[in-house]
Tab-separated table of C-alpha atoms in Angstrom:
chain	number	residue	atom	x	y	z
A	1	UNK	CA	0.000	0.000	0.000
A	2	UNK	CA	2.912	2.370	0.592
A	3	UNK	CA	3.548	2.718	-3.154
A	4	UNK	CA	-0.142	3.530	-3.634
A	5	UNK	CA	0.031	6.241	-0.970
A	6	UNK	CA	3.080	7.679	-2.698
A	7	UNK	CA	1.221	7.698	-6.007
A	8	UNK	CA	-1.725	9.582	-4.474
A	9	UNK	CA	0.621	12.088	-2.821
A	10	UNK	CA	2.416	12.662	-6.143
A	11	UNK	CA	-0.911	13.187	-7.863
A	12	UNK	CA	-1.823	15.923	-5.392
A	13	UNK	CA	1.576	17.543	-5.853
A	14	UNK	CA	1.090	17.735	-9.619
A	15	UNK	CA	-2.552	18.812	-9.872
A	16	UNK	CA	-3.977	22.286	-9.349
A	17	UNK	CA	-5.261	22.877	-5.819
A	18	UNK	CA	-8.910	23.943	-6.027
A	19	UNK	CA	-11.515	25.097	-3.492
A	20	UNK	CA	-14.211	22.748	-2.239
A	21	UNK	CA	-17.112	22.631	-4.664
A	22	UNK	CA	-19.576	23.497	-1.912
A	23	UNK	CA	-18.095	27.023	-1.765
A	24	UNK	CA	-18.883	27.514	-5.462
A	25	UNK	CA	-22.373	26.050	-4.998
A	26	UNK	CA	-23.031	28.398	-2.080
A	27	UNK	CA	-21.951	31.383	-4.165
A	28	UNK	CA	-24.319	30.442	-7.019
A	29	UNK	CA	-27.223	29.738	-4.678
A	30	UNK	CA	-26.857	33.099	-2.961
A	31	UNK	CA	-26.410	34.994	-6.225
A	32	UNK	CA	-29.474	33.300	-7.716
A	33	UNK	CA	-31.493	33.972	-4.561
A	34	UNK	CA	-30.696	37.684	-4.532
A	35	UNK	CA	-31.336	38.151	-8.247
A	36	UNK	CA	-34.461	36.047	-8.670
A	37	UNK	CA	-35.996	34.674	-5.457
A	38	UNK	CA	-38.413	36.864	-3.514
A	39	UNK	CA	-37.737	35.011	-0.271
A	40	UNK	CA	-37.061	37.922	2.078
A	41	UNK	CA	-38.698	41.318	2.594
A	42	UNK	CA	-35.220	42.657	3.323
A	43	UNK	CA	-34.357	42.222	-0.359
A	44	UNK	CA	-36.587	45.228	-1.014
A	45	UNK	CA	-34.122	47.486	0.808
A	46	UNK	CA	-31.359	48.914	-1.384
A	47	UNK	CA	-28.797	49.125	1.434
A	48	UNK	CA	-29.199	45.419	2.184
A	49	UNK	CA	-28.826	44.518	-1.487
A	50	UNK	CA	-25.626	46.588	-1.660
A	51	UNK	CA	-24.307	44.784	1.417
A	52	UNK	CA	-25.178	41.396	-0.092
A	53	UNK	CA	-23.326	42.203	-3.290
A	54	UNK	CA	-20.280	43.389	-1.334
A	55	UNK	CA	-20.200	39.980	0.327
A	56	UNK	CA	-20.633	38.174	-2.982
A	57	UNK	CA	-17.751	40.112	-4.530
A	58	UNK	CA	-15.493	39.087	-1.651
A	59	UNK	CA	-16.539	35.447	-2.091
A	60	UNK	CA	-15.855	35.646	-5.811
A	61	UNK	CA	-12.463	37.282	-5.210
A	62	UNK	CA	-11.431	34.259	-3.162
A	63	UNK	CA	-12.778	31.760	-5.694
A	64	UNK	CA	-11.191	33.385	-8.719
A	65	UNK	CA	-7.721	33.252	-7.149
A	66	UNK	CA	-7.763	29.484	-7.668
A	67	UNK	CA	-9.135	29.529	-11.206
A	68	UNK	CA	-7.665	32.544	-12.994
A	69	UNK	CA	-4.819	31.931	-15.466
A	70	UNK	CA	-1.356	32.811	-14.185
A	71	UNK	CA	-0.263	36.447	-14.313
A	72	UNK	CA	-3.881	37.580	-14.670
A	73	UNK	CA	-5.426	40.417	-12.665
A	74	UNK	CA	-7.896	38.516	-10.484
A	75	UNK	CA	-9.470	41.702	-9.130
A	76	UNK	CA	-10.282	42.755	-12.674
A	77	UNK	CA	-11.903	39.354	-13.251
A	78	UNK	CA	-14.282	40.038	-10.359
A	79	UNK	CA	-15.042	43.549	-11.609
A	80	UNK	CA	-15.770	42.274	-15.119
A	81	UNK	CA	-18.166	39.592	-13.884
A	82	UNK	CA	-20.118	41.909	-11.583
A	83	UNK	CA	-20.247	44.661	-14.199
A	84	UNK	CA	-21.908	42.122	-16.511
A	85	UNK	CA	-24.563	41.125	-13.947
A	86	UNK	CA	-27.164	43.808	-14.855
A	87	UNK	CA	-27.087	42.583	-18.463
A	88	UNK	CA	-27.184	38.904	-17.446
A	89	UNK	CA	-30.011	39.597	-15.003
A	90	UNK	CA	-32.092	41.271	-17.700
A	91	UNK	CA	-31.493	38.438	-20.178
A	92	UNK	CA	-32.446	35.806	-17.611
A	93	UNK	CA	-35.610	37.693	-16.612
A	94	UNK	CA	-36.583	37.836	-20.284
A	95	UNK	CA	-36.042	34.060	-20.431
A	96	UNK	CA	-38.356	33.657	-17.431
A	97	UNK	CA	-41.009	35.849	-19.071
A	98	UNK	CA	-40.745	33.723	-22.222
A	99	UNK	CA	-41.182	30.490	-20.246
A	100	UNK	CA	-44.224	31.967	-18.493
A	101	UNK	CA	-45.739	33.116	-21.793
A	102	UNK	CA	-45.235	29.741	-23.512
A	103	UNK	CA	-46.118	27.291	-20.743
A	104	UNK	CA	-49.866	27.021	-20.002
A	105	UNK	CA	-49.051	25.249	-16.730
A	106	UNK	CA	-47.202	28.304	-15.383
A	107	UNK	CA	-49.579	30.356	-13.249
A	108	UNK	CA	-47.252	33.246	-12.428
A	109	UNK	CA	-43.807	34.641	-13.091
A	110	UNK	CA	-42.977	33.943	-9.429
A	111	UNK	CA	-43.640	30.253	-10.056
A	112	UNK	CA	-41.139	30.204	-12.919
A	113	UNK	CA	-38.470	32.073	-10.950
A	114	UNK	CA	-38.946	30.063	-7.777
A	115	UNK	CA	-39.582	26.509	-8.916
A	116	UNK	CA	-38.793	25.888	-12.590
A	117	UNK	CA	-35.612	23.818	-13.102
A	118	UNK	CA	-35.450	24.996	-16.715
A	119	UNK	CA	-35.163	28.596	-15.597
A	120	UNK	CA	-32.512	27.760	-12.999
A	121	UNK	CA	-30.461	25.953	-15.654
A	122	UNK	CA	-30.762	28.857	-18.101
A	123	UNK	CA	-29.870	31.492	-15.509
A	124	UNK	CA	-26.822	29.563	-14.335
A	125	UNK	CA	-25.832	29.077	-17.981
A	126	UNK	CA	-25.902	32.885	-18.392
A	127	UNK	CA	-23.463	33.218	-15.462
A	128	UNK	CA	-21.192	30.386	-16.599
A	129	UNK	CA	-21.061	31.627	-20.193
A	130	UNK	CA	-19.842	35.012	-18.960
A	131	UNK	CA	-17.068	33.273	-17.026
A	132	UNK	CA	-16.223	31.168	-20.084
A	133	UNK	CA	-15.742	34.391	-22.071
A	134	UNK	CA	-13.476	35.675	-19.279
A	135	UNK	CA	-11.296	32.577	-19.762
A	136	UNK	CA	-12.282	31.195	-16.343
A	137	UNK	CA	-13.175	27.962	-18.070
A	138	UNK	CA	-12.760	25.503	-15.212
A	139	UNK	CA	-14.846	27.697	-12.898
A	140	UNK	CA	-17.467	28.025	-15.639
A	141	UNK	CA	-17.595	24.242	-16.070
A	142	UNK	CA	-17.891	23.701	-12.330
A	143	UNK	CA	-20.822	26.117	-12.143
A	144	UNK	CA	-22.599	24.591	-15.146
A	145	UNK	CA	-22.150	21.117	-13.670
A	146	UNK	CA	-23.833	22.309	-10.470
A	147	UNK	CA	-26.908	23.244	-12.505
A	148	UNK	CA	-26.697	19.819	-14.171
A	149	UNK	CA	-26.661	18.108	-10.769
A	150	UNK	CA	-29.686	20.091	-9.568
A	151	UNK	CA	-31.819	19.954	-12.713
A	152	UNK	CA	-30.601	17.079	-14.949
A	153	UNK	CA	-30.163	19.731	-17.672
A	154	UNK	CA	-26.663	20.001	-19.110
A	155	UNK	CA	-25.747	23.213	-20.923
A	156	UNK	CA	-22.076	23.644	-21.752
A	157	UNK	CA	-20.916	27.175	-20.843
A	158	UNK	CA	-19.263	27.533	-24.254
A	159	UNK	CA	-22.599	27.270	-26.087
A	160	UNK	CA	-23.985	30.502	-27.550
A	161	UNK	CA	-27.665	31.051	-26.746
A	162	UNK	CA	-29.692	34.052	-27.842
A	163	UNK	CA	-32.525	35.927	-26.148
A	164	UNK	CA	-35.870	34.602	-24.885
A	165	UNK	CA	-34.769	30.994	-24.457
A	166	UNK	CA	-37.330	28.587	-22.993
A	167	UNK	CA	-36.893	25.097	-21.574
A	168	UNK	CA	-40.074	23.166	-20.764
A	169	UNK	CA	-39.688	20.329	-18.218
A	170	UNK	CA	-36.042	19.871	-19.215
A	171	UNK	CA	-34.889	16.571	-17.726
A	172	UNK	CA	-32.192	14.993	-19.876
A	173	UNK	CA	-31.444	17.977	-22.127
A	174	UNK	CA	-27.834	18.143	-23.387
A	175	UNK	CA	-26.494	21.212	-25.217
A	176	UNK	CA	-22.913	20.847	-26.445
A	177	UNK	CA	-20.021	23.295	-26.322
A	178	UNK	CA	-20.154	24.688	-29.863
A	179	UNK	CA	-23.950	24.794	-30.180
A	180	UNK	CA	-25.392	28.077	-31.448
A	181	UNK	CA	-29.018	28.841	-30.553
A	182	UNK	CA	-30.841	31.902	-31.874
A	183	UNK	CA	-33.614	33.972	-30.310
A	184	UNK	CA	-37.012	32.748	-29.125
A	185	UNK	CA	-36.134	29.037	-29.197
A	186	UNK	CA	-38.046	26.510	-27.108
A	187	UNK	CA	-36.881	22.977	-26.312
A	188	UNK	CA	-38.414	20.134	-24.342
A	189	UNK	CA	-37.090	17.315	-22.179
A	190	UNK	CA	-34.616	14.797	-23.526
A	191	UNK	CA	-33.366	16.935	-26.418
A	192	UNK	CA	-29.720	16.459	-27.405
A	193	UNK	CA	-27.821	19.050	-29.419
A	194	UNK	CA	-24.649	17.074	-29.879
A	195	UNK	CA	-21.680	16.091	-32.029
A	196	UNK	CA	-21.573	13.405	-34.706
A	197	UNK	CA	-18.309	12.093	-33.249
A	198	UNK	CA	-16.225	12.639	-30.143
A	199	UNK	CA	-12.734	12.554	-31.627
A	200	UNK	CA	-10.253	14.537	-29.545
A	201	UNK	CA	-8.671	16.077	-32.647
A	202	UNK	CA	-11.999	17.827	-33.318
A	203	UNK	CA	-11.804	19.765	-30.044
A	204	UNK	CA	-11.257	23.120	-31.763
A	205	UNK	CA	-13.836	22.895	-34.535
A	206	UNK	CA	-17.597	23.424	-34.518
A	207	UNK	CA	-19.035	20.035	-33.596
A	208	UNK	CA	-22.585	20.891	-32.541
A	209	UNK	CA	-25.620	22.181	-34.473
A	210	UNK	CA	-26.951	25.666	-35.098
A	211	UNK	CA	-30.579	26.357	-34.202
A	212	UNK	CA	-31.925	29.534	-35.757
A	213	UNK	CA	-34.625	31.890	-34.419
A	214	UNK	CA	-38.169	30.848	-33.457
A	215	UNK	CA	-37.539	27.084	-33.502
A	216	UNK	CA	-39.392	24.549	-31.337
A	217	UNK	CA	-37.746	21.188	-30.610
A	218	UNK	CA	-40.012	18.615	-28.995
A	219	UNK	CA	-39.135	15.872	-26.522
A	220	UNK	CA	-36.341	13.341	-27.027
A	221	UNK	CA	-35.180	14.667	-30.384
A	222	UNK	CA	-31.487	14.400	-31.244
A	223	UNK	CA	-29.782	16.893	-33.568
A	224	UNK	CA	-26.129	16.244	-34.328
A	225	UNK	CA	-23.223	17.799	-36.198
A	226	UNK	CA	-21.418	21.083	-36.532
A	227	UNK	CA	-22.643	21.561	-40.099
A	228	UNK	CA	-26.291	20.852	-39.184
A	229	UNK	CA	-28.542	23.918	-39.160
A	230	UNK	CA	-32.221	24.043	-38.291
A	231	UNK	CA	-33.655	26.994	-40.183
A	232	UNK	CA	-35.704	29.677	-38.494
A	233	UNK	CA	-39.415	29.175	-37.729
A	234	UNK	CA	-39.071	25.376	-37.922
A	235	UNK	CA	-40.659	22.689	-35.753
A	236	UNK	CA	-38.779	19.510	-34.874
A	237	UNK	CA	-41.182	16.857	-33.604
A	238	UNK	CA	-40.567	14.359	-30.824
A	239	UNK	CA	-38.081	11.498	-31.215
A	240	UNK	CA	-36.538	12.898	-34.412
A	241	UNK	CA	-32.938	11.913	-35.252
A	242	UNK	CA	-31.483	14.694	-37.402
A	243	UNK	CA	-27.962	14.862	-38.856
A	244	UNK	CA	-28.546	17.169	-41.837
A	245	UNK	CA	-29.710	20.766	-42.240
A	246	UNK	CA	-33.326	21.705	-42.814
A	247	UNK	CA	-34.498	25.017	-44.329
A	248	UNK	CA	-36.576	27.696	-42.652
A	249	UNK	CA	-40.250	26.932	-41.968
A	250	UNK	CA	-39.646	23.165	-41.947
A	251	UNK	CA	-41.696	20.641	-39.997
A	252	UNK	CA	-39.714	17.489	-39.230
A	253	UNK	CA	-41.374	14.561	-37.482
A	254	UNK	CA	-40.852	10.898	-36.766
A	255	UNK	CA	-43.515	8.701	-38.364
A	256	UNK	CA	-44.447	5.457	-36.674
A	257	UNK	CA	-47.074	2.844	-37.430
A	258	UNK	CA	-49.010	0.669	-35.016
A	259	UNK	CA	-50.693	-2.582	-36.056
A	260	UNK	CA	-53.769	-3.714	-34.080
A	261	UNK	CA	-55.003	-7.330	-34.241
A	262	UNK	CA	-58.192	-8.946	-32.952
A	263	UNK	CA	-59.283	-12.572	-32.526
A	264	UNK	CA	-60.727	-12.850	-36.011
A	265	UNK	CA	-58.846	-15.678	-37.807
A	266	UNK	CA	-58.748	-13.496	-40.907
A	267	UNK	CA	-58.433	-10.028	-39.450
A	268	UNK	CA	-58.287	-6.910	-41.519
A	269	UNK	CA	-55.243	-5.083	-40.082
A	270	UNK	CA	-55.708	-1.502	-39.029
A	271	UNK	CA	-52.813	0.914	-39.306
A	272	UNK	CA	-52.487	4.150	-37.356
A	273	UNK	CA	-50.024	6.845	-38.253
A	274	UNK	CA	-48.567	8.512	-35.194
């Protein structure tokens, strides 16, 4: 066992020392709570909000020390992220309004903000994408994985997603790193926007599809490939497997047939198109 202990010790000597994940999770939970959850009357007092943000900036300062590239101004990283928050907050609120407008089950905006996993995943994506652009890629991935753990929705922080994005239900959604999604797109549970292959040498090329404006993608559909584009105003039905581009205003659906038999020795089969 001694050689094993030495191996583990050497591993820790060689790898980057990182903070406990729970510190990152706590930061995201508190940031999300202040921005979107009406859980305290004190949040209606400007001085308290200012104090909360001062505390969040200090937390972020400590986190970014472990993640920022060498020779980078970590204080400037914190300033850049918090300067972006008003813009990210507005985009995420617009996403919530879009979810509320599209989902007949949503009874209020508060319900979307407070209890919808799709909104949580989108909002955390907005934060993680900002960090990805700041070259804090490992921190961005850690934050996006926290949303994945909580919601079963996986959105890579490198993906580019436009305005008014809506996720309905959401369980099992996967959106890959080089995916591009336009404005006013709605997707349902089980959708995969993925790559045709996972070769390591393709790490720096576009591997995931482009979804243009005003597209709806229904449950359990899979769209693959960096050259695959779904044109604007299209509808992709449930269970579709798509590896080629479709033009604007397309309707793509999976056709299935069901055969029903009875006890007649010479039955007349009945076929249903689904």
